[in-house]
Short mmCIF file of C-alpha atoms and ligand atoms in Angstrom, two decimals:
data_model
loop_
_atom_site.label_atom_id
_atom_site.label_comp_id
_atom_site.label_asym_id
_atom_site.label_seq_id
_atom_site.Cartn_x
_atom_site.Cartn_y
_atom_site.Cartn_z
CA UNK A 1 -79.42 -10.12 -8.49
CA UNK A 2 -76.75 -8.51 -6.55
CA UNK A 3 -76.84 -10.98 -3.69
CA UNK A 4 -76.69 -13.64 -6.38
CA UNK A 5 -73.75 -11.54 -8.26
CA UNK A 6 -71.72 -11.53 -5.08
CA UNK A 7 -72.32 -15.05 -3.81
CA UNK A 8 -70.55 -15.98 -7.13
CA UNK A 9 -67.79 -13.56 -6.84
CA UNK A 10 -66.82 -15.38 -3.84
CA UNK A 11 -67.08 -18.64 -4.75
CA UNK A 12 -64.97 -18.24 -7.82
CA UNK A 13 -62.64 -15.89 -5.14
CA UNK A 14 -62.56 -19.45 -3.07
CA UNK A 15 -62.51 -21.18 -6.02
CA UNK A 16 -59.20 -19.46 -7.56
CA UNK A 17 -57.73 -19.65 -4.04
CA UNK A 18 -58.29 -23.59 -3.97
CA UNK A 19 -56.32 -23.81 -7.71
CA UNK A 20 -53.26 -21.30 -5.93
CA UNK A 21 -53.24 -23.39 -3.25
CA UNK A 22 -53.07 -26.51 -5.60
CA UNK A 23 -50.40 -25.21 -7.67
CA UNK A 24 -48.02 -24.11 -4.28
CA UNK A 25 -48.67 -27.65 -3.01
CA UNK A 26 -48.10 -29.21 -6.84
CA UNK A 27 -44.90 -27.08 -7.10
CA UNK A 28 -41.95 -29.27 -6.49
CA UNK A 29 -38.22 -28.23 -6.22
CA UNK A 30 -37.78 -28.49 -10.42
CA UNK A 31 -40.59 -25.92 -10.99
CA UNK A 32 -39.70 -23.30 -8.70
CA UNK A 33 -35.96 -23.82 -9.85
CA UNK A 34 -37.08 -23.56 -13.44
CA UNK A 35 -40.14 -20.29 -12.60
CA UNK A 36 -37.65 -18.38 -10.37
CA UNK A 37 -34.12 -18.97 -10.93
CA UNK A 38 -33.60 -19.96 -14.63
CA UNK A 39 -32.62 -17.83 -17.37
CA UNK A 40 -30.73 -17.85 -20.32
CA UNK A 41 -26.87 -17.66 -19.24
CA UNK A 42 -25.50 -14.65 -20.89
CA UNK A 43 -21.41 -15.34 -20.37
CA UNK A 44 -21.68 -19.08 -19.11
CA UNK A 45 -21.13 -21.65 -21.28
CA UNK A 46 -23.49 -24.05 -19.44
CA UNK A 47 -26.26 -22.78 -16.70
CA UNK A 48 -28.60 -23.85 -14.31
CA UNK A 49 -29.86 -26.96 -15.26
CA UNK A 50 -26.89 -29.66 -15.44
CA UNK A 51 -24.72 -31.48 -12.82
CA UNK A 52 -22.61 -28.54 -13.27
CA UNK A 53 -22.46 -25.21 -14.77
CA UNK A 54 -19.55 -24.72 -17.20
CA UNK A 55 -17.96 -21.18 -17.21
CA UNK A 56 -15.40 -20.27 -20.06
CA UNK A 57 -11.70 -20.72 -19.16
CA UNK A 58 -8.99 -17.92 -18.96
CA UNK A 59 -5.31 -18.23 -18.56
CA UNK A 60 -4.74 -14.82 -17.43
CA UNK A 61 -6.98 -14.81 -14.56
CA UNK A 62 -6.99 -15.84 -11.26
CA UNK A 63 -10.58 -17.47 -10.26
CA UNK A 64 -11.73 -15.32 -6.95
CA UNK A 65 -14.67 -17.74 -4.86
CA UNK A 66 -16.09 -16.56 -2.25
CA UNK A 67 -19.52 -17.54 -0.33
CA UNK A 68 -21.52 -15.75 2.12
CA UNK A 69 -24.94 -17.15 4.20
CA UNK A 70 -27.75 -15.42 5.18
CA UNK A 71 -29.47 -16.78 8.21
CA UNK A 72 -33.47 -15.45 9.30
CA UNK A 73 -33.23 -13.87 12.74
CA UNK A 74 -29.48 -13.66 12.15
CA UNK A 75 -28.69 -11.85 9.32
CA UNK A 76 -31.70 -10.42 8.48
CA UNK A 77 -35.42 -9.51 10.30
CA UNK A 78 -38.48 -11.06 9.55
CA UNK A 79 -39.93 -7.82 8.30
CA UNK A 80 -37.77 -7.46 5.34
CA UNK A 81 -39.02 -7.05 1.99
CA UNK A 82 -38.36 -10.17 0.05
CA UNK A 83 -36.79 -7.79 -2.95
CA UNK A 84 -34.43 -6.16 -0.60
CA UNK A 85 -33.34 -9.75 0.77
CA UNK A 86 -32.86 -11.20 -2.39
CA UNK A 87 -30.81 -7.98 -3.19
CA UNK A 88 -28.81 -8.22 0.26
CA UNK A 89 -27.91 -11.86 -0.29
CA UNK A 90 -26.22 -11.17 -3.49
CA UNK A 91 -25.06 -8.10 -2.63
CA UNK A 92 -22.75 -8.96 0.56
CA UNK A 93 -21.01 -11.69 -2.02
CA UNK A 94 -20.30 -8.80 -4.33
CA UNK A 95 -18.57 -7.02 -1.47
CA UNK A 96 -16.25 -9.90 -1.25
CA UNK A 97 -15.40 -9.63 -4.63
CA UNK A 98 -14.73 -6.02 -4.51
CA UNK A 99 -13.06 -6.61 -1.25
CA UNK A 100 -10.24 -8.63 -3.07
CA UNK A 101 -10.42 -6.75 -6.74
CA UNK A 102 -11.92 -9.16 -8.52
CA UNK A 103 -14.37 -8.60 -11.81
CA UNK A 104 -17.82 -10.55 -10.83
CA UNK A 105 -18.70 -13.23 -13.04
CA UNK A 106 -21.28 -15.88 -11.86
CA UNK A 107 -22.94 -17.10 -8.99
CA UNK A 108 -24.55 -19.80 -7.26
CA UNK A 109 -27.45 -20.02 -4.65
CA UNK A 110 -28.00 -22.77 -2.29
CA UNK A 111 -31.55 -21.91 -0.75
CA UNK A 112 -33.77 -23.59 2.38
CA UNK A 113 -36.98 -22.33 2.90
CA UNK A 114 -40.30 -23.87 4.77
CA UNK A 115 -42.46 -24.14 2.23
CA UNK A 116 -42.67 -23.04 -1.44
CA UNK A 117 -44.16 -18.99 -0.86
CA UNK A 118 -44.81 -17.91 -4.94
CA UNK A 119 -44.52 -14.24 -3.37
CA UNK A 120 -41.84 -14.29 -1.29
CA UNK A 121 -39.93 -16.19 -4.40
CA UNK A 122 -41.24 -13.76 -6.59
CA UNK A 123 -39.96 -10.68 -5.29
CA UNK A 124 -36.81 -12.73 -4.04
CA UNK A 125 -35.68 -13.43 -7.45
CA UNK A 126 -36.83 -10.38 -8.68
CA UNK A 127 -34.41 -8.30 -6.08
CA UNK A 128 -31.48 -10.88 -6.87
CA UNK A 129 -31.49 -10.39 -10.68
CA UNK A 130 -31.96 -6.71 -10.30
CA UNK A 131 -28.18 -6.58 -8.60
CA UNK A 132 -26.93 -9.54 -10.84
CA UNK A 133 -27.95 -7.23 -14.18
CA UNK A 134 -26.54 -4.41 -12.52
CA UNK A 135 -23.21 -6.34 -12.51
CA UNK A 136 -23.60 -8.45 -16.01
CA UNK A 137 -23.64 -11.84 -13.98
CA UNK A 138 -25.47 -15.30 -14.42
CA UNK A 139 -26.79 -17.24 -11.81
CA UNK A 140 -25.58 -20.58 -12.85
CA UNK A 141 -26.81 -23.03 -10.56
CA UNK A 142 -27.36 -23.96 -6.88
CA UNK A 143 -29.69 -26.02 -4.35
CA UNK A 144 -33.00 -25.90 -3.24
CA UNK A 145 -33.85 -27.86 -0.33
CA UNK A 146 -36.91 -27.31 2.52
CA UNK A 147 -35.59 -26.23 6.25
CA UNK A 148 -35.39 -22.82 8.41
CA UNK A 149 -35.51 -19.88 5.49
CA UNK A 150 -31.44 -19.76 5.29
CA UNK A 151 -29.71 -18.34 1.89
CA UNK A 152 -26.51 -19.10 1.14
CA UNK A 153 -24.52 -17.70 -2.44
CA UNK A 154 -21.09 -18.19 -4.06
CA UNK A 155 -19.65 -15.91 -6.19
CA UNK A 156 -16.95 -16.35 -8.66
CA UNK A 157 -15.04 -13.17 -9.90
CA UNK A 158 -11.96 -12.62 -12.10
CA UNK A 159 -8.74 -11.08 -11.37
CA UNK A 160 -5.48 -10.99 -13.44
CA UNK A 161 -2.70 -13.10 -12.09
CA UNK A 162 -1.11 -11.28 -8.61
CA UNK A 163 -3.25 -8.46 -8.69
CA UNK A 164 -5.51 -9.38 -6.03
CA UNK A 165 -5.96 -7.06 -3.16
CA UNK A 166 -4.93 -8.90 0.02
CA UNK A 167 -5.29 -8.22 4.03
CA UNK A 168 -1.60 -8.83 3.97
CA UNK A 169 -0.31 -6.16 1.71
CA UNK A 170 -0.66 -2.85 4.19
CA UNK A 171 3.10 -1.04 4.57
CA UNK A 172 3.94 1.46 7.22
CA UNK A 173 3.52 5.20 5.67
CA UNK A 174 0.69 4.13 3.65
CA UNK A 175 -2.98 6.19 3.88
CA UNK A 176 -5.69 4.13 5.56
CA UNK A 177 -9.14 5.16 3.47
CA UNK A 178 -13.01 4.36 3.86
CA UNK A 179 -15.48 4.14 1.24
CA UNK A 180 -19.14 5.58 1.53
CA UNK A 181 -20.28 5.88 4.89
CA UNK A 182 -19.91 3.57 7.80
CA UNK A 183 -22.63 3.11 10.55
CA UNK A 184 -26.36 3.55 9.26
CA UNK A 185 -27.02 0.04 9.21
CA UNK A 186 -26.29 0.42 12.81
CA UNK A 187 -28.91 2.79 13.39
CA UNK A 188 -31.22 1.38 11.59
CA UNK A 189 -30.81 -1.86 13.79
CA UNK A 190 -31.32 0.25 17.13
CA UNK A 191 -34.31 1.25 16.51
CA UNK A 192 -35.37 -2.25 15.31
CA UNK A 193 -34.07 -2.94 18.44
CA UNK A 194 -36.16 -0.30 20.24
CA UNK A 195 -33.54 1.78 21.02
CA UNK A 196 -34.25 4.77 19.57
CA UNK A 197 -36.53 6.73 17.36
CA UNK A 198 -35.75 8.57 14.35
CA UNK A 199 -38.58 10.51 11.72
CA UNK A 200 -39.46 8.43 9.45
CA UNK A 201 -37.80 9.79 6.32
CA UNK A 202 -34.43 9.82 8.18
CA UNK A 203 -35.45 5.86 9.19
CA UNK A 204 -36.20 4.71 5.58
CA UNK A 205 -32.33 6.38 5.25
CA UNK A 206 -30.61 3.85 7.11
CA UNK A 207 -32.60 1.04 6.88
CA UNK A 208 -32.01 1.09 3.27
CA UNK A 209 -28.51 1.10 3.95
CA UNK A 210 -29.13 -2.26 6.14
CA UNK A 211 -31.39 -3.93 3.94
CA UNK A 212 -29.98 -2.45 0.28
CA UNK A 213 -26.44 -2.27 1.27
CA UNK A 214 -24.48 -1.19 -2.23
CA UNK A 215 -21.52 -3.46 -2.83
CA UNK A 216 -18.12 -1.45 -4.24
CA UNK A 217 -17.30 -3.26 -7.01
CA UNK A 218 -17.36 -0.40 -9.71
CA UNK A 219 -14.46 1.83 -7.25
CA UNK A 220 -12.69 -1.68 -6.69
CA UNK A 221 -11.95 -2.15 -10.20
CA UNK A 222 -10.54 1.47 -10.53
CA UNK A 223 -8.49 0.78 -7.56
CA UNK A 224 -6.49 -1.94 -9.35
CA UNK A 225 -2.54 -0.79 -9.42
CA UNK A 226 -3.16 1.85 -6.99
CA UNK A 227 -4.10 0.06 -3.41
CA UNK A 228 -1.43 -2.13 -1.09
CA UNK A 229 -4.29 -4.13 0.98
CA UNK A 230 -8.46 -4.32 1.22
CA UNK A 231 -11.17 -5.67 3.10
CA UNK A 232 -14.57 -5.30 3.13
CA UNK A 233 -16.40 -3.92 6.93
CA UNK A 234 -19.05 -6.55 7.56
CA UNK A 235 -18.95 -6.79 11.15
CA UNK A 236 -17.59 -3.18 12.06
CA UNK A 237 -14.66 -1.22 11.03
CA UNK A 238 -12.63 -2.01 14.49
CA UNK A 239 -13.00 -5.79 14.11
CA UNK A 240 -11.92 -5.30 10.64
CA UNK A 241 -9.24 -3.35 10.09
CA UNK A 242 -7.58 -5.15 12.72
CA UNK A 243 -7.51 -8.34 10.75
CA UNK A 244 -5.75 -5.92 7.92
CA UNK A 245 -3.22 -4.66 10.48
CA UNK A 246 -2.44 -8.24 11.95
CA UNK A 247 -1.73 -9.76 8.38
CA UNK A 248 0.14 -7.34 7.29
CA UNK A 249 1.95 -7.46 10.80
CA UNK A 250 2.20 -3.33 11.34
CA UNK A 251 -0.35 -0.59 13.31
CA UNK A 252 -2.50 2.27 12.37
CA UNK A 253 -3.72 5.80 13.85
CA UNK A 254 -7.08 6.25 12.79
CA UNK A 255 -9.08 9.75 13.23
CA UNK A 256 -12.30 8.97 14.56
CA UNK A 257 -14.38 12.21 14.06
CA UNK A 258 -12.96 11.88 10.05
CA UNK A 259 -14.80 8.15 9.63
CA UNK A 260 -17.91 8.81 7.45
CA UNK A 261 -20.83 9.61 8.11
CA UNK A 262 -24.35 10.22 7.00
CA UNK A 263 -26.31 13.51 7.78
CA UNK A 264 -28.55 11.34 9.53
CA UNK A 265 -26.21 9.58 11.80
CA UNK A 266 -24.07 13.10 11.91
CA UNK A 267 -26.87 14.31 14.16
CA UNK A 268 -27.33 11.71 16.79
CA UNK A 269 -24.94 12.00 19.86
CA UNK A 270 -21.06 11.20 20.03
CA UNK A 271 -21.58 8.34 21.73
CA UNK A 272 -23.27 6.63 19.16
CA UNK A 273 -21.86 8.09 16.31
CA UNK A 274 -18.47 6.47 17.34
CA UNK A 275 -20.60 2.98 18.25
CA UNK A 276 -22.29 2.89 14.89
CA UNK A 277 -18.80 4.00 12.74
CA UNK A 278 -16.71 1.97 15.23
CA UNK A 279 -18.30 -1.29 15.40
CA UNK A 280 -21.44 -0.83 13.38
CA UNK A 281 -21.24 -4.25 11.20
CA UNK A 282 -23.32 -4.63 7.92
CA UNK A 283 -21.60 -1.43 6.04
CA UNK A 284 -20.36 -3.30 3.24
CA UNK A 285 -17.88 -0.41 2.78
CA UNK A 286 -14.56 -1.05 1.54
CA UNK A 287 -11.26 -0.09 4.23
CA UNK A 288 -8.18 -0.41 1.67
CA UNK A 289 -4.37 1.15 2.03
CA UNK A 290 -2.24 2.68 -0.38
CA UNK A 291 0.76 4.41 -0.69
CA UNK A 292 1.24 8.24 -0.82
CA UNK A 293 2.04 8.61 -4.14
CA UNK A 294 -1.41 7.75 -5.07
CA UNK A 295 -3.31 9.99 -3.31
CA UNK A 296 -4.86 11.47 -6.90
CA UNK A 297 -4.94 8.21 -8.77
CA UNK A 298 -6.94 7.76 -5.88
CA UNK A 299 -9.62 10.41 -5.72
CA UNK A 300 -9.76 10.10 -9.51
CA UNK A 301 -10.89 6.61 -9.21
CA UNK A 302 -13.70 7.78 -6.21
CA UNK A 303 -15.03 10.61 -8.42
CA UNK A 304 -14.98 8.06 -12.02
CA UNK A 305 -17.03 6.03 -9.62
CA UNK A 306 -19.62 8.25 -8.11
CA UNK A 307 -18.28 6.21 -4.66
CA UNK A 308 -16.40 9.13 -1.77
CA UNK A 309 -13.60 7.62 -0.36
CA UNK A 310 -11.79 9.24 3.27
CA UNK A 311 -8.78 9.22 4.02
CA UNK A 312 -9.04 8.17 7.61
CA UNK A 313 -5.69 7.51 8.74
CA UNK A 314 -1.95 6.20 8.45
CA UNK A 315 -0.13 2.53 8.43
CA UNK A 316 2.95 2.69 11.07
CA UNK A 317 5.27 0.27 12.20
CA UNK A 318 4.14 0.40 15.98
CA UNK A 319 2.05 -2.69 16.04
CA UNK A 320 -1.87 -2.35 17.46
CA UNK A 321 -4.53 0.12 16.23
CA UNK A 322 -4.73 3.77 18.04
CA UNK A 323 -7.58 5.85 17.92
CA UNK A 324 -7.43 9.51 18.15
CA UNK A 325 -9.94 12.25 17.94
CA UNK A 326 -9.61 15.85 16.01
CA UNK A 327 -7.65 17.08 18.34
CA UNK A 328 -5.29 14.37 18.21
CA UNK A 329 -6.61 12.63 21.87
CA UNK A 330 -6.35 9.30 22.64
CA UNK A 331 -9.57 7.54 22.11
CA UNK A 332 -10.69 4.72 23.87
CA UNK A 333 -11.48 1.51 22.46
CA UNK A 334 -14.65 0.46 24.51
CA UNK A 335 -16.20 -1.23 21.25
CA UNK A 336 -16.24 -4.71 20.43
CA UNK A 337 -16.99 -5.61 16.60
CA UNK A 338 -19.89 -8.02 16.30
CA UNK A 339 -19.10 -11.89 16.29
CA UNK A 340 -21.55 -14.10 16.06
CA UNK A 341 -21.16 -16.66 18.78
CA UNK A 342 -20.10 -13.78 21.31
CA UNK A 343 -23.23 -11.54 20.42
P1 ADP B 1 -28.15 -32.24 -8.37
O1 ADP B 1 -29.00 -33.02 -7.42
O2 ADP B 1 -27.67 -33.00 -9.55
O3 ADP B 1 -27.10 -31.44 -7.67
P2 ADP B 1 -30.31 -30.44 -8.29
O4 ADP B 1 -31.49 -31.30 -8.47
O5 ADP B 1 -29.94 -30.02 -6.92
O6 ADP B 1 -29.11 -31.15 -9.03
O7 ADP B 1 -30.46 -29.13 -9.18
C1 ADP B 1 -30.82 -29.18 -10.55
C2 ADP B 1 -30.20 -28.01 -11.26
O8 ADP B 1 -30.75 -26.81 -10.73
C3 ADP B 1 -28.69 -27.90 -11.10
O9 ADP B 1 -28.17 -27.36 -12.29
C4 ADP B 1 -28.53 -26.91 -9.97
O10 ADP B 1 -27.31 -26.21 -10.07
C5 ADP B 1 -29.73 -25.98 -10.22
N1 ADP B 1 -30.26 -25.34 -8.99
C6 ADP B 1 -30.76 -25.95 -7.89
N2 ADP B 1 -31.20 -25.04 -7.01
C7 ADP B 1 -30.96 -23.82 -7.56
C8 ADP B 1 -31.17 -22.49 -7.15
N3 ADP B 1 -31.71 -22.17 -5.96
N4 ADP B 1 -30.77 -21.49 -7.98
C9 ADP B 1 -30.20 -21.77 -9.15
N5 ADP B 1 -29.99 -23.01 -9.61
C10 ADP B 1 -30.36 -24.02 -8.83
MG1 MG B 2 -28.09 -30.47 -5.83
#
């Protein structure tokens, strides 16, 4: 009776995993299109679904585009959880927008993948519309093609005419700030890497910071009116904020030891507290200027946020970035922001 019982549990077991495996193989581009990414557009006038989404017009605004790709083995690991890439994907878009003071609107999302994977999809999509909710966004369209697992998304934000925030807008005498904290991504990657070892609470830390980095978009908006330039730190603060400085064709002294930091990072030594703030790459923090005067306006807009913003450092006319530590030492720049065909 048992044995019998059993025998029969597995064959319908088999039997279920023959009609799953039917259904994957059955499921063409359309379906998983339709299953994963189509909903009901919510401020488009036209969604997924046509030759081209349509997206109300608006006289007053400036359309800000941006797209960013995600590339296995590049841009992410292997080991992350399909939720937390489907978040990240979106997410380093956002920064963009945020990065230039735009209002996120819509997005698209060009995907390759191997083969059609109903979990990975699953939790995918389910990580992407988490962040899109969060933000009041449609995804209104995209590709879907079969190749290397490669994600690619454009995102469309609005910003009244002339108030976007620019690289080239920095002035000497301004304050040089930092949002959040810069470097835990960093550490989280080292000890991917094997570098090091941290205790496991203090690892889930920063490797949520790598793999659920939180885009600035909320403290952005506040910081309309009050900032001169922005940029977002995707592949380390150095790198960066040079290509701020260069634009706006003037310097900086930055204080290293005031860059922030986690508790978690805080504890490791100096040496790779200033690699990981310096030239971590994949903060997703925003670097942004602004003149004295706003210093207030400023830390109103941090706390109406629930974002911390630093004030790191000072826009002069001396061309080239100088690093100094607390006591006002010369630093040296021995770190290289990450580049992808030089890494
Ligand atoms: P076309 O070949 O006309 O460009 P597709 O067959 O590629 O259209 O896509 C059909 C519809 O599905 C289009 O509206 C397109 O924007 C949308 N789409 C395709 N892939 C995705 C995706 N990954 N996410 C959201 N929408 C998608
Ligand atoms: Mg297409």
């Amino acid at each position: 009776m048992w044995e019998s019982a059993s025998v029969l549990t597995f064959v319908s077991i088999i039997e279920c995993r023959h009609r799953l495996q039917a259904t994957i193989q059955l499921m063409g581009e359309f379906d998983l299109i339709a299953r994963f990414f189509t909903r009901p557009a919510k401020n488009a006038v036209l969604g997924v679904g046509d030759d081209c989404a349509l997206l109300p017009g608006n006289a007053a605004m400036q359309c800000a585009v941006s797209c960013d790709m995600l590339v296995e083995g590049r841009h992410f690991l292997s080991t992350v959880a399909p939720e937390r890439l489907g978040h990240k994907a979106l997410a380093v878009n956002l920064s963009d927008l945020a990065a230039c003071g735009a209002k996120p609107r819509a997005f698209l999302l060009a995907l390759a993948m191997p083969r059609v994977d109903e979990v990975f999809l699953q939790g995918f999509s389910n990580g992407l519309f988490a962040l899109a909710d969060e933000h009041g966004i449609d995804l209104v369209g995209g590709d879907t093609t079969a190749g290397p697992l490669n994600i690619c998304i454009t995102v469309l934000g609005d910003v009244p005419q002339g108030a976007a925030f620019l690289r080239s807008g920095a002035s000497v005498g301004d304050d040089v700030y930092v949002s959040g904290n810069l470097g835990d991504a960093r550490l989280a990657l080292e000890v991917f890497r094997g570098a090091l070892a941290l205790e496991p609470e203090a690892f889930e830390a920063v490797r949520r910071a790598m793999e659920m980095p939180q885009p600035r978009n909320v403290l952005a908006l506040k910081l309309r009116g009050l900032i001169s330039s922005a940029i977002d730190v995707s592949d380390g603060f150095l790198g960066d904020f040079t290509y701020v400085l260069r634009r706006s064709s003037v310097g900086a002294t930055i204080n290293v030891d005031v860059l922030p930091r986690s508790a978690v990072l805080a504890q490791r030594s100096a040496d790779l507290q200033r690699l990981c703030t310096l030239a971590g790459g994949d903060d997703y923090e925003l670097v942004f200027t602004a003149p004295l005067q706003h210093r207030t306006a400023i830390a109103v807009a941090s706390m109406q946020s629930g974002v911390p913003v630093t004030c790191v450092g000072c826009i002069e006319a001396k061309a080239g970035l100088r690093l100094i530590d607390k006591q006002g030492h010369a630093v040296d720049q021995k770190f290289a922001s990450f580049d992808h065909f030089k890494s």
